[in-house]
Amino acid sequence: MELGLWQVWEGGWISAILRGAAITIALGMASMAFGAVIGVGCGLIKWARIFPLTLAVDFYTSVVRGVPELLIIYLLFFSSVEFVARVAAAFGYEGLAGNGYAFTIAVVAIAAISGAYSTEVVRGALAAIPSGHIEAARALGIPGRRIFRRIIAPQMLRIAVPGMNNVWQTTIKDTALVSVVGLQELMRAAFVGAGSTRHPFIFYFIAALVYLAITLVSQGGFDWIERILRPRTRK
Amino acid sequence: MDFELVFLAVPTLAKGLWLTAILTITSVAIGFNLGLALAVMRLSKNRAMSSFAKGYSTVFRGTPLLVQLFLFYYGLGQLSFVRDNPVLWWVVGDGAHCAVMALALNTAAYTSEILRGGLMSIPAGLVEAAQACGMSQLLRFRRITFPLAIRQALPAYGNELVLVVKGTSLASTITVLEITGHAKRLMSQTYAILEIFAIAGVLYLLINLLLITLVRLLEARLTRYLPR
């Protein structure tokens, strides 16, 4: 049985896979950051039930969470390709469908997905803050903005961490889907390597190991953050 | 919206709907039983069994479903002993069979975590009372532990079902023409990307709505002793 370990080493595929892993992590982090911004904004709207906006947010979260990620990625990629090519042509660039463009659209797609899940996490965290805390702050005459900054935001942050951990884990796994439209991330690097050496097993196995390493390391990171944010209580 | 396009797209996507439903039902049926077995193994006192279950769930929840799918379909398909074994080749050689296997193994990992939570939430006193009544282990599981655990785990399992439905879309990457596969094909044929997305999206939302409603009904039935 020939697994092709030698071809992986000799063909320089290890560095290609590591480069892909770096892109996967960068993509995951950028999407997670934008997703968190979307999540806090939409989560606040959903929590406070700001009338017309809350309907839009409800529509956004239920569509994105109910429709397969792959379909959303196809929608954003296919509909943007033509548009971007036209804009690029207007400015005198030809063939701008390079990696930078793919990366940008990938961030938009994954952030939109991640943001929908973050919204639910933030809304849940806000709902978990005891209303007595906010009432007490109001009774003390603390202005609204400071209530948010000193009472609501710190508690929301702490309660939301475990949920955000879950969102991060799904986000990093969702980045693999972008490979189907050609961004050179980890999964795509494995796909190209598998195709050109005809040893798919070893390539996908290595890709799986790298994803596992990423998720396990970040799990440790989140456990650490959770420990730091845990309130100090008297024994 | 172009009506001609709708007449073209809806029947095609409806064909895919059928396959999506079959993929979902089969992989949930297999995955639930595997997940239950894994959850019981995870909570067993046997060290080897519980660490196997833990490792299984870490690996399958820590890697993307797409990687698992490709590893099974392209990776295992490369190995000669899989090709020479008719049973294994029946599973791996066909895109739909392989997708069911990957989805079932994947959902089993998530299901095992959900059911483990349900099993752990059962008050020890109930199990002790059943033991004191002289129930055998199997009877105890069937009458006491399992019904209580499933009642506890049902809301979370409803979310997992939606994830399986969404997971079936990945089968389109290994040549299975379910809803997403047909949708992608139609998108590149007609260039009516938003319209095709809307129709396919509505189909997925309908499936998920149906599943969530069924789970809610089951939940209401299982908790009918509660005052409303």
PDB file of N, CA, C and O in Angstrom, chain A residues 1-3 62-72 74-75 78-79 117 173 176-177 179-180 187 191 198-201 204-205 207-208 211-212 215-216, chain B residues 58-59 61-64 66-67 70-71 74-76 78-81 110 162-163 165-166 169-170 172-173 180 183-184 187 193-194 197 200-201 204-205 208:
ATOM      1  N   MET A   1       0.848  -1.202   0.000  1.00  0.00           N
ATOM      2  CA  MET A   1       0.000   0.000   0.000  1.00  0.00           C
ATOM      3  C   MET A   1       0.885   1.254   0.000  1.00  0.00           C
ATOM      4  O   MET A   1       1.700   1.461   0.869  1.00  0.00           O
ATOM      5  N   GLU A   2       0.686   2.051  -0.990  1.00  0.00           N
ATOM      6  CA  GLU A   2       1.531   3.236  -1.177  1.00  0.00           C
ATOM      7  C   GLU A   2       0.762   4.478  -0.740  1.00  0.00           C
ATOM      8  O   GLU A   2      -0.198   4.876  -1.364  1.00  0.00           O
ATOM      9  N   LEU A   3       1.193   5.079   0.366  1.00  0.00           N
ATOM     10  CA  LEU A   3       0.461   6.234   0.874  1.00  0.00           C
ATOM     11  C   LEU A   3       0.943   7.546   0.274  1.00  0.00           C
ATOM     12  O   LEU A   3       0.204   8.525   0.224  1.00  0.00           O
ATOM     13  N   SER A  62     -32.461  34.200  10.745  1.00  0.00           N
ATOM     14  CA  SER A  62     -33.130  32.934  10.439  1.00  0.00           C
ATOM     15  C   SER A  62     -32.780  32.444   9.045  1.00  0.00           C
ATOM     16  O   SER A  62     -32.690  31.229   8.844  1.00  0.00           O
ATOM     17  N   VAL A  63     -32.545  33.350   8.106  1.00  0.00           N
ATOM     18  CA  VAL A  63     -32.152  32.871   6.769  1.00  0.00           C
ATOM     19  C   VAL A  63     -30.749  32.272   6.827  1.00  0.00           C
ATOM     20  O   VAL A  63     -30.512  31.150   6.383  1.00  0.00           O
ATOM     21  N   VAL A  64     -29.802  32.993   7.427  1.00  0.00           N
ATOM     22  CA  VAL A  64     -28.418  32.518   7.401  1.00  0.00           C
ATOM     23  C   VAL A  64     -28.253  31.237   8.217  1.00  0.00           C
ATOM     24  O   VAL A  64     -27.499  30.347   7.855  1.00  0.00           O
ATOM     25  N   ARG A  65     -29.015  31.114   9.314  1.00  0.00           N
ATOM     26  CA  ARG A  65     -28.848  29.909  10.118  1.00  0.00           C
ATOM     27  C   ARG A  65     -29.640  28.732   9.570  1.00  0.00           C
ATOM     28  O   ARG A  65     -29.403  27.585   9.959  1.00  0.00           O
ATOM     29  N   GLY A  66     -30.581  29.009   8.655  1.00  0.00           N
ATOM     30  CA  GLY A  66     -31.397  27.926   8.139  1.00  0.00           C
ATOM     31  C   GLY A  66     -30.970  27.421   6.774  1.00  0.00           C
ATOM     32  O   GLY A  66     -31.368  26.340   6.355  1.00  0.00           O
ATOM     33  N   VAL A  67     -30.159  28.212   6.067  1.00  0.00           N
ATOM     34  CA  VAL A  67     -29.749  27.839   4.712  1.00  0.00           C
ATOM     35  C   VAL A  67     -28.301  27.344   4.787  1.00  0.00           C
ATOM     36  O   VAL A  67     -27.512  27.877   5.553  1.00  0.00           O
ATOM     37  N   PRO A  68     -27.944  26.305   4.013  1.00  0.00           N
ATOM     38  CA  PRO A  68     -26.568  25.787   4.082  1.00  0.00           C
ATOM     39  C   PRO A  68     -25.529  26.861   3.781  1.00  0.00           C
ATOM     40  O   PRO A  68     -25.753  27.708   2.914  1.00  0.00           O
ATOM     41  N   GLU A  69     -24.415  26.777   4.493  1.00  0.00           N
ATOM     42  CA  GLU A  69     -23.336  27.746   4.320  1.00  0.00           C
ATOM     43  C   GLU A  69     -22.840  27.749   2.871  1.00  0.00           C
ATOM     44  O   GLU A  69     -22.522  28.793   2.308  1.00  0.00           O
ATOM     45  N   LEU A  70     -22.791  26.552   2.286  1.00  0.00           N
ATOM     46  CA  LEU A  70     -22.270  26.419   0.930  1.00  0.00           C
ATOM     47  C   LEU A  70     -23.085  27.251  -0.065  1.00  0.00           C
ATOM     48  O   LEU A  70     -22.535  27.919  -0.949  1.00  0.00           O
ATOM     49  N   LEU A  71     -24.405  27.230   0.133  1.00  0.00           N
ATOM     50  CA  LEU A  71     -25.304  27.970  -0.759  1.00  0.00           C
ATOM     51  C   LEU A  71     -25.058  29.475  -0.628  1.00  0.00           C
ATOM     52  O   LEU A  71     -25.047  30.206  -1.623  1.00  0.00           O
ATOM     53  N   ILE A  72     -24.821  29.929   0.616  1.00  0.00           N
ATOM     54  CA  ILE A  72     -24.549  31.355   0.851  1.00  0.00           C
ATOM     55  C   ILE A  72     -23.239  31.748   0.178  1.00  0.00           C
ATOM     56  O   ILE A  72     -23.125  32.814  -0.433  1.00  0.00           O
ATOM     57  N   TYR A  74     -21.845  30.265  -2.429  1.00  0.00           N
ATOM     58  CA  TYR A  74     -22.074  30.302  -3.886  1.00  0.00           C
ATOM     59  C   TYR A  74     -22.738  31.621  -4.271  1.00  0.00           C
ATOM     60  O   TYR A  74     -22.351  32.274  -5.241  1.00  0.00           O
ATOM     61  N   LEU A  75     -23.774  32.022  -3.504  1.00  0.00           N
ATOM     62  CA  LEU A  75     -24.494  33.261  -3.815  1.00  0.00           C
ATOM     63  C   LEU A  75     -23.534  34.437  -3.855  1.00  0.00           C
ATOM     64  O   LEU A  75     -23.494  35.189  -4.834  1.00  0.00           O
ATOM     65  N   PHE A  78     -20.621  33.907  -6.789  1.00  0.00           N
ATOM     66  CA  PHE A  78     -21.079  33.985  -8.173  1.00  0.00           C
ATOM     67  C   PHE A  78     -21.649  35.345  -8.489  1.00  0.00           C
ATOM     68  O   PHE A  78     -21.459  35.871  -9.578  1.00  0.00           O
ATOM     69  N   SER A  79     -22.380  35.949  -7.522  1.00  0.00           N
ATOM     70  CA  SER A  79     -23.001  37.227  -7.854  1.00  0.00           C
ATOM     71  C   SER A  79     -21.979  38.360  -7.847  1.00  0.00           C
ATOM     72  O   SER A  79     -22.187  39.380  -8.461  1.00  0.00           O
ATOM     73  N   TYR A 117     -24.676  33.718  13.949  1.00  0.00           N
ATOM     74  CA  TYR A 117     -24.580  32.901  15.159  1.00  0.00           C
ATOM     75  C   TYR A 117     -24.168  33.759  16.354  1.00  0.00           C
ATOM     76  O   TYR A 117     -24.669  33.571  17.466  1.00  0.00           O
ATOM     77  N   LYS A 173     -14.174  25.973  10.973  1.00  0.00           N
ATOM     78  CA  LYS A 173     -14.525  24.828  10.127  1.00  0.00           C
ATOM     79  C   LYS A 173     -15.236  25.286   8.853  1.00  0.00           C
ATOM     80  O   LYS A 173     -15.074  24.682   7.800  1.00  0.00           O
ATOM     81  N   ALA A 176     -13.305  26.066   5.551  1.00  0.00           N
ATOM     82  CA  ALA A 176     -12.958  25.004   4.601  1.00  0.00           C
ATOM     83  C   ALA A 176     -13.863  25.054   3.375  1.00  0.00           C
ATOM     84  O   ALA A 176     -13.450  24.682   2.275  1.00  0.00           O
ATOM     85  N   LEU A 177     -15.115  25.535   3.549  1.00  0.00           N
ATOM     86  CA  LEU A 177     -16.071  25.541   2.437  1.00  0.00           C
ATOM     87  C   LEU A 177     -15.653  26.502   1.333  1.00  0.00           C
ATOM     88  O   LEU A 177     -16.018  26.325   0.181  1.00  0.00           O
ATOM     89  N   SER A 179     -12.937  26.777   0.039  1.00  0.00           N
ATOM     90  CA  SER A 179     -12.037  26.122  -0.910  1.00  0.00           C
ATOM     91  C   SER A 179     -12.755  25.748  -2.204  1.00  0.00           C
ATOM     92  O   SER A 179     -12.139  25.729  -3.260  1.00  0.00           O
ATOM     93  N   VAL A 180     -14.078  25.485  -2.133  1.00  0.00           N
ATOM     94  CA  VAL A 180     -14.785  25.062  -3.344  1.00  0.00           C
ATOM     95  C   VAL A 180     -14.873  26.173  -4.381  1.00  0.00           C
ATOM     96  O   VAL A 180     -15.125  25.906  -5.547  1.00  0.00           O
ATOM     97  N   MET A 187      -7.690  23.756   2.992  1.00  0.00           N
ATOM     98  CA  MET A 187      -8.401  22.678   2.312  1.00  0.00           C
ATOM     99  C   MET A 187      -8.061  22.658   0.821  1.00  0.00           C
ATOM    100  O   MET A 187      -7.890  21.599   0.226  1.00  0.00           O
ATOM    101  N   PHE A 191      -6.388  19.853  -1.488  1.00  0.00           N
ATOM    102  CA  PHE A 191      -7.090  19.416  -2.691  1.00  0.00           C
ATOM    103  C   PHE A 191      -6.147  19.431  -3.898  1.00  0.00           C
ATOM    104  O   PHE A 191      -6.068  18.454  -4.658  1.00  0.00           O
ATOM    105  N   ARG A 198      -1.832  12.433  -6.820  1.00  0.00           N
ATOM    106  CA  ARG A 198      -2.723  11.274  -6.821  1.00  0.00           C
ATOM    107  C   ARG A 198      -2.592  10.458  -5.537  1.00  0.00           C
ATOM    108  O   ARG A 198      -2.652   9.232  -5.553  1.00  0.00           O
ATOM    109  N   HIS A 199      -2.376  11.163  -4.431  1.00  0.00           N
ATOM    110  CA  HIS A 199      -2.376  10.490  -3.127  1.00  0.00           C
ATOM    111  C   HIS A 199      -3.322  11.235  -2.188  1.00  0.00           C
ATOM    112  O   HIS A 199      -2.879  11.881  -1.244  1.00  0.00           O
ATOM    113  N   PRO A 200      -4.646  11.176  -2.474  1.00  0.00           N
ATOM    114  CA  PRO A 200      -5.570  12.000  -1.689  1.00  0.00           C
ATOM    115  C   PRO A 200      -5.587  11.655  -0.200  1.00  0.00           C
ATOM    116  O   PRO A 200      -5.736  12.538   0.625  1.00  0.00           O
ATOM    117  N   PHE A 201      -5.424  10.367   0.119  1.00  0.00           N
ATOM    118  CA  PHE A 201      -5.602   9.972   1.515  1.00  0.00           C
ATOM    119  C   PHE A 201      -4.681  10.756   2.443  1.00  0.00           C
ATOM    120  O   PHE A 201      -5.123  11.373   3.405  1.00  0.00           O
ATOM    121  N   TYR A 204      -5.567  14.655   2.683  1.00  0.00           N
ATOM    122  CA  TYR A 204      -6.722  15.018   3.505  1.00  0.00           C
ATOM    123  C   TYR A 204      -6.491  14.650   4.953  1.00  0.00           C
ATOM    124  O   TYR A 204      -7.007  15.313   5.871  1.00  0.00           O
ATOM    125  N   PHE A 205      -5.699  13.603   5.174  1.00  0.00           N
ATOM    126  CA  PHE A 205      -5.387  13.220   6.544  1.00  0.00           C
ATOM    127  C   PHE A 205      -4.574  14.324   7.218  1.00  0.00           C
ATOM    128  O   PHE A 205      -4.866  14.722   8.352  1.00  0.00           O
ATOM    129  N   ALA A 207      -4.497  17.455   6.323  1.00  0.00           N
ATOM    130  CA  ALA A 207      -5.386  18.615   6.497  1.00  0.00           C
ATOM    131  C   ALA A 207      -6.240  18.448   7.751  1.00  0.00           C
ATOM    132  O   ALA A 207      -6.393  19.389   8.545  1.00  0.00           O
ATOM    133  N   ALA A 208      -6.771  17.233   7.941  1.00  0.00           N
ATOM    134  CA  ALA A 208      -7.601  16.981   9.131  1.00  0.00           C
ATOM    135  C   ALA A 208      -6.785  17.213  10.396  1.00  0.00           C
ATOM    136  O   ALA A 208      -7.273  17.831  11.363  1.00  0.00           O
ATOM    137  N   TYR A 211      -6.368  20.971  10.975  1.00  0.00           N
ATOM    138  CA  TYR A 211      -7.599  21.564  11.512  1.00  0.00           C
ATOM    139  C   TYR A 211      -7.776  21.189  12.977  1.00  0.00           C
ATOM    140  O   TYR A 211      -8.165  22.011  13.812  1.00  0.00           O
ATOM    141  N   LEU A 212      -7.487  19.933  13.295  1.00  0.00           N
ATOM    142  CA  LEU A 212      -7.640  19.472  14.673  1.00  0.00           C
ATOM    143  C   LEU A 212      -6.710  20.257  15.590  1.00  0.00           C
ATOM    144  O   LEU A 212      -7.105  20.684  16.683  1.00  0.00           O
ATOM    145  N   THR A 215      -8.173  23.733  16.145  1.00  0.00           N
ATOM    146  CA  THR A 215      -9.314  23.787  17.060  1.00  0.00           C
ATOM    147  C   THR A 215      -8.885  23.465  18.498  1.00  0.00           C
ATOM    148  O   THR A 215      -9.378  24.083  19.435  1.00  0.00           O
ATOM    149  N   LEU A 216      -7.960  22.516  18.669  1.00  0.00           N
ATOM    150  CA  LEU A 216      -7.554  22.170  20.035  1.00  0.00           C
ATOM    151  C   LEU A 216      -6.805  23.316  20.695  1.00  0.00           C
ATOM    152  O   LEU A 216      -7.038  23.636  21.856  1.00  0.00           O
TER     153      LEU A 216
ATOM    154  N   THR B  58     -13.864  14.309  19.858  1.00  0.00           N
ATOM    155  CA  THR B  58     -12.904  15.401  19.636  1.00  0.00           C
ATOM    156  C   THR B  58     -12.496  15.470  18.172  1.00  0.00           C
ATOM    157  O   THR B  58     -12.477  16.544  17.561  1.00  0.00           O
ATOM    158  N   VAL B  59     -12.183  14.316  17.590  1.00  0.00           N
ATOM    159  CA  VAL B  59     -11.703  14.294  16.208  1.00  0.00           C
ATOM    160  C   VAL B  59     -12.808  14.735  15.244  1.00  0.00           C
ATOM    161  O   VAL B  59     -12.594  15.590  14.388  1.00  0.00           O
ATOM    162  N   ARG B  61     -15.569  16.438  15.878  1.00  0.00           N
ATOM    163  CA  ARG B  61     -16.061  17.792  16.064  1.00  0.00           C
ATOM    164  C   ARG B  61     -14.964  18.819  15.809  1.00  0.00           C
ATOM    165  O   ARG B  61     -15.242  20.002  15.685  1.00  0.00           O
ATOM    166  N   GLY B  62     -13.703  18.363  15.783  1.00  0.00           N
ATOM    167  CA  GLY B  62     -12.600  19.304  15.604  1.00  0.00           C
ATOM    168  C   GLY B  62     -12.159  19.489  14.171  1.00  0.00           C
ATOM    169  O   GLY B  62     -11.305  20.326  13.889  1.00  0.00           O
ATOM    170  N   THR B  63     -12.715  18.695  13.240  1.00  0.00           N
ATOM    171  CA  THR B  63     -12.326  18.838  11.838  1.00  0.00           C
ATOM    172  C   THR B  63     -13.571  19.170  11.003  1.00  0.00           C
ATOM    173  O   THR B  63     -14.672  18.747  11.351  1.00  0.00           O
ATOM    174  N   PRO B  64     -13.396  19.927   9.916  1.00  0.00           N
ATOM    175  CA  PRO B  64     -14.553  20.282   9.088  1.00  0.00           C
ATOM    176  C   PRO B  64     -15.170  19.046   8.427  1.00  0.00           C
ATOM    177  O   PRO B  64     -14.458  18.106   8.065  1.00  0.00           O
ATOM    178  N   LEU B  66     -16.308  18.870   5.546  1.00  0.00           N
ATOM    179  CA  LEU B  66     -15.820  18.762   4.164  1.00  0.00           C
ATOM    180  C   LEU B  66     -14.553  17.920   4.096  1.00  0.00           C
ATOM    181  O   LEU B  66     -14.391  17.098   3.189  1.00  0.00           O
ATOM    182  N   VAL B  67     -13.652  18.109   5.087  1.00  0.00           N
ATOM    183  CA  VAL B  67     -12.422  17.319   5.109  1.00  0.00           C
ATOM    184  C   VAL B  67     -12.747  15.848   5.334  1.00  0.00           C
ATOM    185  O   VAL B  67     -12.191  14.959   4.674  1.00  0.00           O
ATOM    186  N   PHE B  70     -14.135  14.409   2.068  1.00  0.00           N
ATOM    187  CA  PHE B  70     -13.107  14.190   1.051  1.00  0.00           C
ATOM    188  C   PHE B  70     -12.172  13.054   1.453  1.00  0.00           C
ATOM    189  O   PHE B  70     -11.728  12.281   0.609  1.00  0.00           O
ATOM    190  N   LEU B  71     -11.873  12.977   2.762  1.00  0.00           N
ATOM    191  CA  LEU B  71     -10.995  11.907   3.235  1.00  0.00           C
ATOM    192  C   LEU B  71     -11.634  10.548   2.969  1.00  0.00           C
ATOM    193  O   LEU B  71     -10.966   9.612   2.528  1.00  0.00           O
ATOM    194  N   TYR B  74     -12.399  10.503  -1.492  1.00  0.00           N
ATOM    195  CA  TYR B  74     -11.198  10.417  -2.329  1.00  0.00           C
ATOM    196  C   TYR B  74     -10.110   9.605  -1.643  1.00  0.00           C
ATOM    197  O   TYR B  74      -9.426   8.808  -2.291  1.00  0.00           O
ATOM    198  N   GLY B  75      -9.936   9.811  -0.322  1.00  0.00           N
ATOM    199  CA  GLY B  75      -8.850   9.168   0.408  1.00  0.00           C
ATOM    200  C   GLY B  75      -9.020   7.663   0.514  1.00  0.00           C
ATOM    201  O   GLY B  75      -8.159   6.896   0.081  1.00  0.00           O
ATOM    202  N   LEU B  76     -10.164   7.232   1.047  1.00  0.00           N
ATOM    203  CA  LEU B  76     -10.373   5.788   1.190  1.00  0.00           C
ATOM    204  C   LEU B  76     -10.516   5.131  -0.172  1.00  0.00           C
ATOM    205  O   LEU B  76     -10.113   3.978  -0.360  1.00  0.00           O
ATOM    206  N   GLN B  78      -8.828   5.598  -2.645  1.00  0.00           N
ATOM    207  CA  GLN B  78      -7.504   5.361  -3.220  1.00  0.00           C
ATOM    208  C   GLN B  78      -6.908   4.042  -2.730  1.00  0.00           C
ATOM    209  O   GLN B  78      -6.122   3.409  -3.430  1.00  0.00           O
ATOM    210  N   LEU B  79      -7.283   3.630  -1.509  1.00  0.00           N
ATOM    211  CA  LEU B  79      -6.631   2.465  -0.893  1.00  0.00           C
ATOM    212  C   LEU B  79      -7.102   1.181  -1.563  1.00  0.00           C
ATOM    213  O   LEU B  79      -8.291   0.986  -1.793  1.00  0.00           O
ATOM    214  N   SER B  80      -6.151   0.306  -1.859  1.00  0.00           N
ATOM    215  CA  SER B  80      -6.494  -0.863  -2.676  1.00  0.00           C
ATOM    216  C   SER B  80      -7.359  -1.858  -1.898  1.00  0.00           C
ATOM    217  O   SER B  80      -8.246  -2.481  -2.472  1.00  0.00           O
ATOM    218  N   PHE B  81      -7.129  -1.979  -0.565  1.00  0.00           N
ATOM    219  CA  PHE B  81      -7.947  -2.983   0.145  1.00  0.00           C
ATOM    220  C   PHE B  81      -9.406  -2.541   0.251  1.00  0.00           C
ATOM    221  O   PHE B  81     -10.298  -3.364   0.365  1.00  0.00           O
ATOM    222  N   TYR B 110     -21.639  14.769  17.466  1.00  0.00           N
ATOM    223  CA  TYR B 110     -22.393  15.854  18.103  1.00  0.00           C
ATOM    224  C   TYR B 110     -23.534  15.289  18.944  1.00  0.00           C
ATOM    225  O   TYR B 110     -23.809  15.761  20.048  1.00  0.00           O
ATOM    226  N   VAL B 162     -31.089  20.384  12.268  1.00  0.00           N
ATOM    227  CA  VAL B 162     -30.949  21.455  11.275  1.00  0.00           C
ATOM    228  C   VAL B 162     -29.527  21.452  10.707  1.00  0.00           C
ATOM    229  O   VAL B 162     -29.327  21.616   9.503  1.00  0.00           O
ATOM    230  N   LEU B 163     -28.551  21.208  11.574  1.00  0.00           N
ATOM    231  CA  LEU B 163     -27.166  21.168  11.096  1.00  0.00           C
ATOM    232  C   LEU B 163     -26.952  20.008  10.129  1.00  0.00           C
ATOM    233  O   LEU B 163     -26.181  20.129   9.171  1.00  0.00           O
ATOM    234  N   VAL B 165     -29.247  18.769   8.084  1.00  0.00           N
ATOM    235  CA  VAL B 165     -29.860  19.180   6.813  1.00  0.00           C
ATOM    236  C   VAL B 165     -28.893  20.086   6.054  1.00  0.00           C
ATOM    237  O   VAL B 165     -28.671  19.927   4.848  1.00  0.00           O
ATOM    238  N   LYS B 166     -28.301  21.034   6.774  1.00  0.00           N
ATOM    239  CA  LYS B 166     -27.348  21.925   6.114  1.00  0.00           C
ATOM    240  C   LYS B 166     -26.102  21.163   5.671  1.00  0.00           C
ATOM    241  O   LYS B 166     -25.506  21.483   4.645  1.00  0.00           O
ATOM    242  N   SER B 169     -25.776  19.551   2.172  1.00  0.00           N
ATOM    243  CA  SER B 169     -25.416  20.359   0.999  1.00  0.00           C
ATOM    244  C   SER B 169     -23.989  20.051   0.553  1.00  0.00           C
ATOM    245  O   SER B 169     -23.658  20.216  -0.617  1.00  0.00           O
ATOM    246  N   LEU B 170     -23.145  19.580   1.488  1.00  0.00           N
ATOM    247  CA  LEU B 170     -21.762  19.284   1.117  1.00  0.00           C
ATOM    248  C   LEU B 170     -21.668  18.081   0.187  1.00  0.00           C
ATOM    249  O   LEU B 170     -20.666  17.901  -0.502  1.00  0.00           O
ATOM    250  N   SER B 172     -23.000  17.795  -2.433  1.00  0.00           N
ATOM    251  CA  SER B 172     -22.908  18.292  -3.814  1.00  0.00           C
ATOM    252  C   SER B 172     -21.455  18.377  -4.269  1.00  0.00           C
ATOM    253  O   SER B 172     -21.184  18.358  -5.467  1.00  0.00           O
ATOM    254  N   THR B 173     -20.499  18.465  -3.314  1.00  0.00           N
ATOM    255  CA  THR B 173     -19.091  18.551  -3.714  1.00  0.00           C
ATOM    256  C   THR B 173     -18.536  17.196  -4.138  1.00  0.00           C
ATOM    257  O   THR B 173     -17.457  17.138  -4.702  1.00  0.00           O
ATOM    258  N   THR B 180     -28.496  21.741  -3.264  1.00  0.00           N
ATOM    259  CA  THR B 180     -27.396  22.666  -3.536  1.00  0.00           C
ATOM    260  C   THR B 180     -26.679  22.316  -4.843  1.00  0.00           C
ATOM    261  O   THR B 180     -26.275  23.212  -5.579  1.00  0.00           O
ATOM    262  N   ALA B 183     -28.754  23.578  -7.525  1.00  0.00           N
ATOM    263  CA  ALA B 183     -28.757  25.048  -7.483  1.00  0.00           C
ATOM    264  C   ALA B 183     -27.486  25.598  -8.107  1.00  0.00           C
ATOM    265  O   ALA B 183     -27.527  26.544  -8.892  1.00  0.00           O
ATOM    266  N   LYS B 184     -26.356  24.963  -7.795  1.00  0.00           N
ATOM    267  CA  LYS B 184     -25.095  25.458  -8.344  1.00  0.00           C
ATOM    268  C   LYS B 184     -25.093  25.323  -9.867  1.00  0.00           C
ATOM    269  O   LYS B 184     -24.690  26.223 -10.589  1.00  0.00           O
ATOM    270  N   MET B 187     -27.281  27.915 -11.322  1.00  0.00           N
ATOM    271  CA  MET B 187     -26.664  29.240 -11.236  1.00  0.00           C
ATOM    272  C   MET B 187     -25.700  29.464 -12.391  1.00  0.00           C
ATOM    273  O   MET B 187     -25.662  30.528 -12.995  1.00  0.00           O
ATOM    274  N   ILE B 193     -28.537  34.263 -10.302  1.00  0.00           N
ATOM    275  CA  ILE B 193     -27.996  33.713  -9.064  1.00  0.00           C
ATOM    276  C   ILE B 193     -28.905  33.964  -7.869  1.00  0.00           C
ATOM    277  O   ILE B 193     -29.203  33.056  -7.098  1.00  0.00           O
ATOM    278  N   LEU B 194     -29.377  35.199  -7.750  1.00  0.00           N
ATOM    279  CA  LEU B 194     -30.196  35.522  -6.580  1.00  0.00           C
ATOM    280  C   LEU B 194     -31.512  34.745  -6.592  1.00  0.00           C
ATOM    281  O   LEU B 194     -31.959  34.241  -5.565  1.00  0.00           O
ATOM    282  N   PHE B 197     -30.884  31.154  -5.685  1.00  0.00           N
ATOM    283  CA  PHE B 197     -30.581  31.095  -4.255  1.00  0.00           C
ATOM    284  C   PHE B 197     -31.868  31.203  -3.440  1.00  0.00           C
ATOM    285  O   PHE B 197     -32.071  30.463  -2.477  1.00  0.00           O
ATOM    286  N   ALA B 200     -33.903  27.871  -3.681  1.00  0.00           N
ATOM    287  CA  ALA B 200     -33.253  26.800  -2.922  1.00  0.00           C
ATOM    288  C   ALA B 200     -33.300  27.101  -1.422  1.00  0.00           C
ATOM    289  O   ALA B 200     -33.564  26.215  -0.600  1.00  0.00           O
ATOM    290  N   GLY B 201     -33.066  28.375  -1.082  1.00  0.00           N
ATOM    291  CA  GLY B 201     -33.091  28.757   0.327  1.00  0.00           C
ATOM    292  C   GLY B 201     -34.449  28.508   0.952  1.00  0.00           C
ATOM    293  O   GLY B 201     -34.547  28.000   2.069  1.00  0.00           O
ATOM    294  N   TYR B 204     -34.843  24.839   1.743  1.00  0.00           N
ATOM    295  CA  TYR B 204     -34.133  24.471   2.970  1.00  0.00           C
ATOM    296  C   TYR B 204     -34.856  24.989   4.206  1.00  0.00           C
ATOM    297  O   TYR B 204     -34.998  24.280   5.207  1.00  0.00           O
ATOM    298  N   LEU B 205     -35.328  26.241   4.131  1.00  0.00           N
ATOM    299  CA  LEU B 205     -36.016  26.810   5.294  1.00  0.00           C
ATOM    300  C   LEU B 205     -37.287  26.024   5.599  1.00  0.00           C
ATOM    301  O   LEU B 205     -37.622  25.801   6.758  1.00  0.00           O
ATOM    302  N   ASN B 208     -36.316  22.810   7.354  1.00  0.00           N
ATOM    303  CA  ASN B 208     -35.917  23.069   8.726  1.00  0.00           C
ATOM    304  C   ASN B 208     -37.106  23.452   9.598  1.00  0.00           C
ATOM    305  O   ASN B 208     -37.205  23.031  10.745  1.00  0.00           O
TER     306      ASN B 208
END
